[in-house]
């Protein structure tokens, strides 16, 4: 997939290419050559929790330190997942603060746009450098919202991230209809069900299995993934099952509103035992993608993007527009009926993801999917 330039949102944040040890040869040395590198794992009121690449630098050997932004960094946003350079006291001792002096170039950037208020339409960075967007949706309790999944898919393609659909609570309802809705797009998916004992272990974790947990573990191994979705879908519970050391607090779904309690309140990156990171995020009601164009979405589907190269200039690829090459491709008579049918549903699914239609109502799932 083509990666877009994901520089920070503010030109005043100095982004430097990742040089990995090779010293610049010019006489002009960059500022803070002695800075050590780490990853931002949590942000709490202007305090950045950072895990250093070299954990032996800290007194306790964990590599965890706290830093504040140096003034020279300007107002540009630094987010969880950012690789940053820090100077000063990196001992990690209690009450010490290091200085964060630079942000390395981002490989991916998950962004969302504000949907109401003064900032409506403006985009904000959410997480940097993650490879996998784990879209967590409960098959019931709370009710699944396919539009939300669609928005997250759009955000993943825009960010240059690979999506993984995880359908939780498959003990409560059949995951089949939802899986079928995303099958034509070729989105990887896993249905999970955690045993009561695992769920109730809460932040103390329980390595005991549940259905689908191993499949998720395999997919996230050695990579950086972000778990997103509505409050109460079971993001933190799943992360505890995957990484018992995570100690994430979990909540209940309110019987009256059918929603979670917004138990997790901040983003938190948790190291995987075998390498890689999982980033738990607070549940959100919606995820704005107004900043994403149809071309950004198409990049997630190289085969369809190639077909769309034959579209008239400025084609929106919407259903019913004149001469959209996707229609011609989906109706081709020189292929088997089965292939034609497949193409048709793939184009229809893509169109569902394209920006304007995202405002529409949720597609209805076949009734009676509850157990
Ligand atoms: N029946 C059932 N319940 C589950 C399953 N997984 C999680 N839950 C329950 O769902 C509720 C919410 O779980 P959390 O992990 O706190 O949800 P969350 O997505 O982290 O929510 P926020 O932090 O508010 O965004 C808890 O009561 C869990 O026990 C499952 O597989 N089956
Ligand atoms: Mg949570
Ligand atoms: Zn078109």
PDB file of N, CA and C in Angstrom, residues 172-239:
ATOM      1  N   UNK A 172     -22.665 -14.396  22.852  1.00  0.00           N
ATOM      2  CA  UNK A 172     -23.976 -13.759  22.983  1.00  0.00           C
ATOM      3  C   UNK A 172     -24.794 -13.765  21.698  1.00  0.00           C
ATOM      4  N   UNK A 173     -24.124 -13.813  20.563  1.00  0.00           N
ATOM      5  CA  UNK A 173     -24.840 -13.772  19.287  1.00  0.00           C
ATOM      6  C   UNK A 173     -23.962 -14.374  18.200  1.00  0.00           C
ATOM      7  N   UNK A 174     -24.559 -14.593  17.043  1.00  0.00           N
ATOM      8  CA  UNK A 174     -23.845 -15.181  15.915  1.00  0.00           C
ATOM      9  C   UNK A 174     -23.024 -14.099  15.203  1.00  0.00           C
ATOM     10  N   UNK A 175     -21.732 -14.331  15.067  1.00  0.00           N
ATOM     11  CA  UNK A 175     -20.867 -13.354  14.401  1.00  0.00           C
ATOM     12  C   UNK A 175     -21.011 -13.422  12.878  1.00  0.00           C
ATOM     13  N   UNK A 176     -21.677 -14.451  12.372  1.00  0.00           N
ATOM     14  CA  UNK A 176     -21.764 -14.705  10.931  1.00  0.00           C
ATOM     15  C   UNK A 176     -22.207 -13.523  10.078  1.00  0.00           C
ATOM     16  N   UNK A 177     -23.349 -12.877  10.409  1.00  0.00           N
ATOM     17  CA  UNK A 177     -23.830 -11.785   9.547  1.00  0.00           C
ATOM     18  C   UNK A 177     -22.829 -10.637   9.424  1.00  0.00           C
ATOM     19  N   UNK A 178     -22.175 -10.310  10.520  1.00  0.00           N
ATOM     20  CA  UNK A 178     -21.188  -9.225  10.463  1.00  0.00           C
ATOM     21  C   UNK A 178     -19.973  -9.645   9.642  1.00  0.00           C
ATOM     22  N   UNK A 179     -19.538 -10.880   9.858  1.00  0.00           N
ATOM     23  CA  UNK A 179     -18.396 -11.380   9.092  1.00  0.00           C
ATOM     24  C   UNK A 179     -18.716 -11.331   7.607  1.00  0.00           C
ATOM     25  N   UNK A 180     -19.952 -11.694   7.251  1.00  0.00           N
ATOM     26  CA  UNK A 180     -20.361 -11.731   5.844  1.00  0.00           C
ATOM     27  C   UNK A 180     -20.338 -10.338   5.230  1.00  0.00           C
ATOM     28  N   UNK A 181     -20.651  -9.331   6.048  1.00  0.00           N
ATOM     29  CA  UNK A 181     -20.694  -7.956   5.560  1.00  0.00           C
ATOM     30  C   UNK A 181     -19.307  -7.469   5.142  1.00  0.00           C
ATOM     31  N   UNK A 182     -18.266  -7.990   5.794  1.00  0.00           N
ATOM     32  CA  UNK A 182     -16.906  -7.508   5.516  1.00  0.00           C
ATOM     33  C   UNK A 182     -16.081  -8.466   4.674  1.00  0.00           C
ATOM     34  N   UNK A 183     -16.652  -9.630   4.413  1.00  0.00           N
ATOM     35  CA  UNK A 183     -15.944 -10.640   3.645  1.00  0.00           C
ATOM     36  C   UNK A 183     -15.550 -10.147   2.245  1.00  0.00           C
ATOM     37  N   UNK A 184     -16.476  -9.471   1.514  1.00  0.00           N
ATOM     38  CA  UNK A 184     -16.110  -9.034   0.158  1.00  0.00           C
ATOM     39  C   UNK A 184     -14.948  -8.042   0.127  1.00  0.00           C
ATOM     40  N   UNK A 185     -14.724  -7.312   1.197  1.00  0.00           N
ATOM     41  CA  UNK A 185     -13.632  -6.344   1.231  1.00  0.00           C
ATOM     42  C   UNK A 185     -12.288  -7.022   1.483  1.00  0.00           C
ATOM     43  N   UNK A 186     -12.328  -8.283   1.891  1.00  0.00           N
ATOM     44  CA  UNK A 186     -11.085  -8.986   2.167  1.00  0.00           C
ATOM     45  C   UNK A 186     -10.436  -8.554   3.472  1.00  0.00           C
ATOM     46  N   UNK A 187     -11.252  -8.039   4.392  1.00  0.00           N
ATOM     47  CA  UNK A 187     -10.696  -7.628   5.686  1.00  0.00           C
ATOM     48  C   UNK A 187     -10.523  -8.866   6.568  1.00  0.00           C
ATOM     49  N   UNK A 188      -9.331  -9.015   7.148  1.00  0.00           N
ATOM     50  CA  UNK A 188      -9.093 -10.160   8.032  1.00  0.00           C
ATOM     51  C   UNK A 188      -9.966 -10.013   9.276  1.00  0.00           C
ATOM     52  N   UNK A 189     -10.496 -11.120   9.787  1.00  0.00           N
ATOM     53  CA  UNK A 189     -11.356 -11.018  10.957  1.00  0.00           C
ATOM     54  C   UNK A 189     -11.235 -12.233  11.860  1.00  0.00           C
ATOM     55  N   UNK A 190     -11.517 -12.023  13.133  1.00  0.00           N
ATOM     56  CA  UNK A 190     -11.488 -13.085  14.134  1.00  0.00           C
ATOM     57  C   UNK A 190     -12.679 -12.870  15.067  1.00  0.00           C
ATOM     58  N   UNK A 191     -13.408 -13.945  15.395  1.00  0.00           N
ATOM     59  CA  UNK A 191     -14.467 -13.837  16.407  1.00  0.00           C
ATOM     60  C   UNK A 191     -13.903 -14.372  17.715  1.00  0.00           C
ATOM     61  N   UNK A 192     -14.140 -13.654  18.815  1.00  0.00           N
ATOM     62  CA  UNK A 192     -13.621 -14.100  20.105  1.00  0.00           C
ATOM     63  C   UNK A 192     -14.749 -14.263  21.112  1.00  0.00           C
ATOM     64  N   UNK A 193     -14.468 -15.061  22.105  1.00  0.00           N
ATOM     65  CA  UNK A 193     -15.384 -15.267  23.227  1.00  0.00           C
ATOM     66  C   UNK A 193     -14.516 -15.603  24.423  1.00  0.00           C
ATOM     67  N   UNK A 194     -14.600 -14.777  25.446  1.00  0.00           N
ATOM     68  CA  UNK A 194     -13.794 -15.022  26.638  1.00  0.00           C
ATOM     69  C   UNK A 194     -14.647 -15.691  27.701  1.00  0.00           C
ATOM     70  N   UNK A 195     -14.087 -16.706  28.330  1.00  0.00           N
ATOM     71  CA  UNK A 195     -14.810 -17.402  29.404  1.00  0.00           C
ATOM     72  C   UNK A 195     -15.020 -16.438  30.558  1.00  0.00           C
ATOM     73  N   UNK A 196     -16.079 -16.687  31.299  1.00  0.00           N
ATOM     74  CA  UNK A 196     -16.407 -15.835  32.435  1.00  0.00           C
ATOM     75  C   UNK A 196     -15.234 -15.649  33.394  1.00  0.00           C
ATOM     76  N   UNK A 197     -14.513 -16.745  33.648  1.00  0.00           N
ATOM     77  CA  UNK A 197     -13.397 -16.669  34.599  1.00  0.00           C
ATOM     78  C   UNK A 197     -12.343 -15.668  34.130  1.00  0.00           C
ATOM     79  N   UNK A 198     -12.114 -15.648  32.822  1.00  0.00           N
ATOM     80  CA  UNK A 198     -11.118 -14.730  32.271  1.00  0.00           C
ATOM     81  C   UNK A 198     -11.613 -13.297  32.414  1.00  0.00           C
ATOM     82  N   UNK A 199     -12.919 -13.098  32.114  1.00  0.00           N
ATOM     83  CA  UNK A 199     -13.480 -11.749  32.181  1.00  0.00           C
ATOM     84  C   UNK A 199     -13.452 -11.224  33.592  1.00  0.00           C
ATOM     85  N   UNK A 200     -13.793 -12.121  34.525  1.00  0.00           N
ATOM     86  CA  UNK A 200     -13.923 -11.637  35.890  1.00  0.00           C
ATOM     87  C   UNK A 200     -12.601 -11.505  36.613  1.00  0.00           C
ATOM     88  N   UNK A 201     -11.542 -12.015  36.008  1.00  0.00           N
ATOM     89  CA  UNK A 201     -10.228 -11.830  36.615  1.00  0.00           C
ATOM     90  C   UNK A 201      -9.859 -10.347  36.597  1.00  0.00           C
ATOM     91  N   UNK A 202     -10.525  -9.569  35.741  1.00  0.00           N
ATOM     92  CA  UNK A 202     -10.306  -8.128  35.699  1.00  0.00           C
ATOM     93  C   UNK A 202      -8.850  -7.783  35.507  1.00  0.00           C
ATOM     94  N   UNK A 203      -8.395  -6.712  36.164  1.00  0.00           N
ATOM     95  CA  UNK A 203      -7.029  -6.238  35.935  1.00  0.00           C
ATOM     96  C   UNK A 203      -5.962  -7.220  36.400  1.00  0.00           C
ATOM     97  N   UNK A 204      -6.353  -8.224  37.205  1.00  0.00           N
ATOM     98  CA  UNK A 204      -5.351  -9.194  37.631  1.00  0.00           C
ATOM     99  C   UNK A 204      -4.996 -10.149  36.507  1.00  0.00           C
ATOM    100  N   UNK A 205      -5.775 -10.089  35.430  1.00  0.00           N
ATOM    101  CA  UNK A 205      -5.467 -10.887  34.256  1.00  0.00           C
ATOM    102  C   UNK A 205      -5.688 -12.365  34.497  1.00  0.00           C
ATOM    103  N   UNK A 206      -5.749 -13.100  33.441  1.00  0.00           N
ATOM    104  CA  UNK A 206      -5.871 -14.545  33.512  1.00  0.00           C
ATOM    105  C   UNK A 206      -5.454 -15.046  32.157  1.00  0.00           C
ATOM    106  N   UNK A 207      -4.403 -15.852  32.134  1.00  0.00           N
ATOM    107  CA  UNK A 207      -3.884 -16.314  30.865  1.00  0.00           C
ATOM    108  C   UNK A 207      -4.800 -17.364  30.251  1.00  0.00           C
ATOM    109  N   UNK A 208      -5.740 -17.869  31.060  1.00  0.00           N
ATOM    110  CA  UNK A 208      -6.652 -18.899  30.566  1.00  0.00           C
ATOM    111  C   UNK A 208      -7.252 -18.463  29.244  1.00  0.00           C
ATOM    112  N   UNK A 209      -7.464 -19.434  28.392  1.00  0.00           N
ATOM    113  CA  UNK A 209      -7.852 -19.111  27.029  1.00  0.00           C
ATOM    114  C   UNK A 209      -9.307 -18.719  26.903  1.00  0.00           C
ATOM    115  N   UNK A 210      -9.625 -18.287  25.753  1.00  0.00           N
ATOM    116  CA  UNK A 210     -10.986 -18.068  25.320  1.00  0.00           C
ATOM    117  C   UNK A 210     -10.916 -18.338  23.844  1.00  0.00           C
ATOM    118  N   UNK A 211     -12.064 -18.485  23.209  1.00  0.00           N
ATOM    119  CA  UNK A 211     -12.073 -18.739  21.775  1.00  0.00           C
ATOM    120  C   UNK A 211     -11.516 -17.536  21.017  1.00  0.00           C
ATOM    121  N   UNK A 212     -10.637 -17.796  20.067  1.00  0.00           N
ATOM    122  CA  UNK A 212     -10.136 -16.723  19.202  1.00  0.00           C
ATOM    123  C   UNK A 212      -8.962 -15.944  19.748  1.00  0.00           C
ATOM    124  N   UNK A 213      -8.657 -16.119  21.027  1.00  0.00           N
ATOM    125  CA  UNK A 213      -7.587 -15.316  21.626  1.00  0.00           C
ATOM    126  C   UNK A 213      -6.228 -15.642  20.991  1.00  0.00           C
ATOM    127  N   UNK A 214      -5.984 -16.930  20.781  1.00  0.00           N
ATOM    128  CA  UNK A 214      -4.704 -17.312  20.166  1.00  0.00           C
ATOM    129  C   UNK A 214      -4.575 -16.751  18.752  1.00  0.00           C
ATOM    130  N   UNK A 215      -5.699 -16.736  18.024  1.00  0.00           N
ATOM    131  CA  UNK A 215      -5.663 -16.203  16.649  1.00  0.00           C
ATOM    132  C   UNK A 215      -5.309 -14.720  16.670  1.00  0.00           C
ATOM    133  N   UNK A 216      -5.862 -13.991  17.640  1.00  0.00           N
ATOM    134  CA  UNK A 216      -5.528 -12.561  17.742  1.00  0.00           C
ATOM    135  C   UNK A 216      -4.063 -12.414  18.137  1.00  0.00           C
ATOM    136  N   UNK A 217      -3.635 -13.248  19.101  1.00  0.00           N
ATOM    137  CA  UNK A 217      -2.246 -13.164  19.574  1.00  0.00           C
ATOM    138  C   UNK A 217      -1.259 -13.364  18.419  1.00  0.00           C
ATOM    139  N   UNK A 218      -1.567 -14.331  17.553  1.00  0.00           N
ATOM    140  CA  UNK A 218      -0.702 -14.583  16.400  1.00  0.00           C
ATOM    141  C   UNK A 218      -0.607 -13.360  15.481  1.00  0.00           C
ATOM    142  N   UNK A 219      -1.742 -12.726  15.268  1.00  0.00           N
ATOM    143  CA  UNK A 219      -1.774 -11.578  14.353  1.00  0.00           C
ATOM    144  C   UNK A 219      -1.027 -10.375  14.885  1.00  0.00           C
ATOM    145  N   UNK A 220      -0.999 -10.201  16.202  1.00  0.00           N
ATOM    146  CA  UNK A 220      -0.383  -8.987  16.749  1.00  0.00           C
ATOM    147  C   UNK A 220       1.073  -9.200  17.151  1.00  0.00           C
ATOM    148  N   UNK A 221       1.534 -10.451  17.125  1.00  0.00           N
ATOM    149  CA  UNK A 221       2.886 -10.759  17.599  1.00  0.00           C
ATOM    150  C   UNK A 221       3.945  -9.945  16.870  1.00  0.00           C
ATOM    151  N   UNK A 222       4.816  -9.306  17.629  1.00  0.00           N
ATOM    152  CA  UNK A 222       5.946  -8.585  17.063  1.00  0.00           C
ATOM    153  C   UNK A 222       5.581  -7.280  16.373  1.00  0.00           C
ATOM    154  N   UNK A 223       4.316  -6.875  16.439  1.00  0.00           N
ATOM    155  CA  UNK A 223       3.901  -5.654  15.745  1.00  0.00           C
ATOM    156  C   UNK A 223       3.329  -4.645  16.738  1.00  0.00           C
ATOM    157  N   UNK A 224       3.073  -3.450  16.250  1.00  0.00           N
ATOM    158  CA  UNK A 224       2.407  -2.460  17.091  1.00  0.00           C
ATOM    159  C   UNK A 224       0.969  -2.347  16.613  1.00  0.00           C
ATOM    160  N   UNK A 225       0.024  -2.646  17.509  1.00  0.00           N
ATOM    161  CA  UNK A 225      -1.378  -2.566  17.109  1.00  0.00           C
ATOM    162  C   UNK A 225      -2.160  -1.663  18.041  1.00  0.00           C
ATOM    163  N   UNK A 226      -3.212  -1.077  17.505  1.00  0.00           N
ATOM    164  CA  UNK A 226      -4.078  -0.189  18.269  1.00  0.00           C
ATOM    165  C   UNK A 226      -5.459  -0.823  18.341  1.00  0.00           C
ATOM    166  N   UNK A 227      -5.984  -0.990  19.561  1.00  0.00           N
ATOM    167  CA  UNK A 227      -7.322  -1.539  19.743  1.00  0.00           C
ATOM    168  C   UNK A 227      -8.316  -0.388  19.869  1.00  0.00           C
ATOM    169  N   UNK A 228      -9.274  -0.338  18.944  1.00  0.00           N
ATOM    170  CA  UNK A 228     -10.258   0.750  18.968  1.00  0.00           C
ATOM    171  C   UNK A 228     -11.671   0.184  18.941  1.00  0.00           C
ATOM    172  N   UNK A 229     -12.651   0.999  19.344  1.00  0.00           N
ATOM    173  CA  UNK A 229     -14.048   0.575  19.308  1.00  0.00           C
ATOM    174  C   UNK A 229     -14.840   1.253  20.411  1.00  0.00           C
ATOM    175  N   UNK A 230     -16.168   1.075  20.347  1.00  0.00           N
ATOM    176  CA  UNK A 230     -17.064   1.648  21.350  1.00  0.00           C
ATOM    177  C   UNK A 230     -16.692   1.232  22.763  1.00  0.00           C
ATOM    178  N   UNK A 231     -17.126   2.028  23.714  1.00  0.00           N
ATOM    179  CA  UNK A 231     -16.959   1.668  25.114  1.00  0.00           C
ATOM    180  C   UNK A 231     -17.761   0.393  25.418  1.00  0.00           C
ATOM    181  N   UNK A 232     -17.148  -0.525  26.135  1.00  0.00           N
ATOM    182  CA  UNK A 232     -17.860  -1.728  26.570  1.00  0.00           C
ATOM    183  C   UNK A 232     -17.771  -2.911  25.621  1.00  0.00           C
ATOM    184  N   UNK A 233     -17.076  -2.764  24.495  1.00  0.00           N
ATOM    185  CA  UNK A 233     -16.990  -3.887  23.553  1.00  0.00           C
ATOM    186  C   UNK A 233     -16.004  -4.962  24.024  1.00  0.00           C
ATOM    187  N   UNK A 234     -15.152  -4.602  24.993  1.00  0.00           N
ATOM    188  CA  UNK A 234     -14.243  -5.606  25.547  1.00  0.00           C
ATOM    189  C   UNK A 234     -12.796  -5.466  25.117  1.00  0.00           C
ATOM    190  N   UNK A 235     -12.378  -4.251  24.776  1.00  0.00           N
ATOM    191  CA  UNK A 235     -10.986  -4.037  24.351  1.00  0.00           C
ATOM    192  C   UNK A 235     -10.014  -4.391  25.477  1.00  0.00           C
ATOM    193  N   UNK A 236     -10.270  -3.807  26.661  1.00  0.00           N
ATOM    194  CA  UNK A 236      -9.330  -4.006  27.769  1.00  0.00           C
ATOM    195  C   UNK A 236      -9.366  -5.449  28.271  1.00  0.00           C
ATOM    196  N   UNK A 237     -10.555  -6.044  28.284  1.00  0.00           N
ATOM    197  CA  UNK A 237     -10.667  -7.445  28.714  1.00  0.00           C
ATOM    198  C   UNK A 237      -9.837  -8.336  27.795  1.00  0.00           C
ATOM    199  N   UNK A 238      -9.911  -8.074  26.500  1.00  0.00           N
ATOM    200  CA  UNK A 238      -9.162  -8.865  25.530  1.00  0.00           C
ATOM    201  C   UNK A 238      -7.658  -8.641  25.701  1.00  0.00           C
ATOM    202  N   UNK A 239      -7.275  -7.402  25.940  1.00  0.00           N
ATOM    203  CA  UNK A 239      -5.844  -7.114  26.122  1.00  0.00           C
ATOM    204  C   UNK A 239      -5.323  -7.818  27.372  1.00  0.00           C
TER     205      UNK A 239
END
